[in-house]
Amino acid sequence: MSSVQETVLEINLNHLTHNFEYLKSKVDPKVKMLAVVKASGYGSDAVIIAKHLEKLKVDYLAVAYAAEGITLRKAGIKTPVLVLHPQPVNFSKIIEYHLTPSIYSIRTLHEFISSVTLAKQQQYPVHLKMNSGLNRIGFGKNNLETLIKTIKATPAIKVEALLSHLAASEDNLEKEFTFDQIKVFKELANQIINSIGYTPILHQSNTSGILNYPEAHFDMVRSGIGLYGYGNDAKFDQHLKPIASLKSVISQIHELQKGESVGYNRAFIAKEFTRKATIPIGHADGISRQYGNKNGFVIINNKKAYIVGNVCMDMIMVDITTIDCQEGDEVIFFDPKHSAAQVAEYSGTISYELLTAISPRVKRLVIEDN
Ligand SMILES: *Cc1c(COP(=O)(O)O)cnc(C)c1O
């Protein structure tokens, strides 16, 4: 029998604690920890994760967009929340909910100063995003002068931190590039510090940087705390414990004779006697069409069962011809023993995409033993 009776995403808070403490042990005790809980905590549940991390005394939280930060505040989260990629249309809300924007361009700088002025506030804390080589968002050499001049001329904002993001910290072949990113960040930061006359918090490292680049730890490190199901760096496999497990149950079993088909468009046709099981999860739950037609699999009684035919909106069908199982048995998409990274890789994607796609329709179940 299965431990679950429907499709659920289990969130293991003991594993979250373990990962948080492990990553903390890898940085100097003076270095602050910022936990990234963007995209619903990498597809898990941002509020559940943030509340637990707040108990563990995380120093900072980060989300990608303002709405995610507002969700945390409405749930009672008091920890500072950095909004990594805010849009000017939400600046007044960011101020209203005491969120910290990461300002990344002259345009967003001017817009934010206007919003703070309109809200009749001063010295509002902001983080300034530096582009050290990822070339996504951030200030660079070319606009540093305008940036510094603007900051010095306004009482509206105070630079609480300077940050930058690494492009390839998990890649051993890109060490030279990464060291260059660290150097570029230091140079940009030094110029700002020398001009504004005070020293903000510096942060550049992501999870892989915590392990691979102590030089990039500075005053704070940022990490998804292994919420993404690890797997993007082999070094982590031994240390970080996957937090989320996606499980379901066999709804029904059918026996097919040669020539009978499965699902829409008859995408699977049995070449011989075939047993198939139907599982209550589909593309509306985040199992994308790319997993269909044997590009994806689930685990039933420790064996791989390949998805046959097309993924439907609410269901998938899997081949269980050689698997001893019954209706009601447990189905594992991924769990600590069967990583999301492996499932994702098999169908040509990464765990981040698989996890963040899991829709709100899938029930979140918190696991915690004390
Ligand atoms: C997502 C993100 C992180 C977290 O990185 P992980 O390696 O996934 O833990 C850190 N910083 C920024 C700017 C991010 O967008």
PDB file of C-alpha atoms in Angstrom, residues 228 230 290-291 295-297 333-334 338-355:
ATOM      1  CA  TYR A 228      15.907  22.730  -6.520  1.00  0.00           C
ATOM      2  CA  TYR A 230      20.402  19.516  -6.332  1.00  0.00           C
ATOM      3  CA  GLN A 290       7.948  16.308 -23.233  1.00  0.00           C
ATOM      4  CA  TYR A 291       7.818  13.482 -20.661  1.00  0.00           C
ATOM      5  CA  ASN A 295      10.826  10.344 -22.516  1.00  0.00           C
ATOM      6  CA  GLY A 296       9.930  10.202 -18.856  1.00  0.00           C
ATOM      7  CA  PHE A 297       9.458   7.590 -16.193  1.00  0.00           C
ATOM      8  CA  PHE A 333       8.339  10.788  -9.623  1.00  0.00           C
ATOM      9  CA  PHE A 334      11.279  11.866  -7.529  1.00  0.00           C
ATOM     10  CA  HIS A 338      15.448   9.079  -7.139  1.00  0.00           C
ATOM     11  CA  SER A 339      16.559  12.601  -7.916  1.00  0.00           C
ATOM     12  CA  ALA A 340      14.490  15.140  -9.815  1.00  0.00           C
ATOM     13  CA  ALA A 341      17.694  15.940 -11.693  1.00  0.00           C
ATOM     14  CA  GLN A 342      17.767  12.438 -13.183  1.00  0.00           C
ATOM     15  CA  VAL A 343      14.137  12.484 -14.268  1.00  0.00           C
ATOM     16  CA  ALA A 344      14.613  15.932 -15.779  1.00  0.00           C
ATOM     17  CA  GLU A 345      17.842  15.022 -17.518  1.00  0.00           C
ATOM     18  CA  TYR A 346      16.252  11.972 -19.119  1.00  0.00           C
ATOM     19  CA  SER A 347      13.737  14.172 -20.885  1.00  0.00           C
ATOM     20  CA  GLY A 348      16.236  16.883 -21.772  1.00  0.00           C
ATOM     21  CA  THR A 349      15.697  19.494 -19.075  1.00  0.00           C
ATOM     22  CA  ILE A 350      16.936  20.377 -15.572  1.00  0.00           C
ATOM     23  CA  SER A 351      15.456  19.882 -12.114  1.00  0.00           C
ATOM     24  CA  TYR A 352      14.706  23.625 -11.741  1.00  0.00           C
ATOM     25  CA  GLU A 353      12.294  23.447 -14.644  1.00  0.00           C
ATOM     26  CA  LEU A 354      10.635  20.237 -13.472  1.00  0.00           C
ATOM     27  CA  LEU A 355      10.199  21.511  -9.902  1.00  0.00           C
TER      28      LEU A 355
END
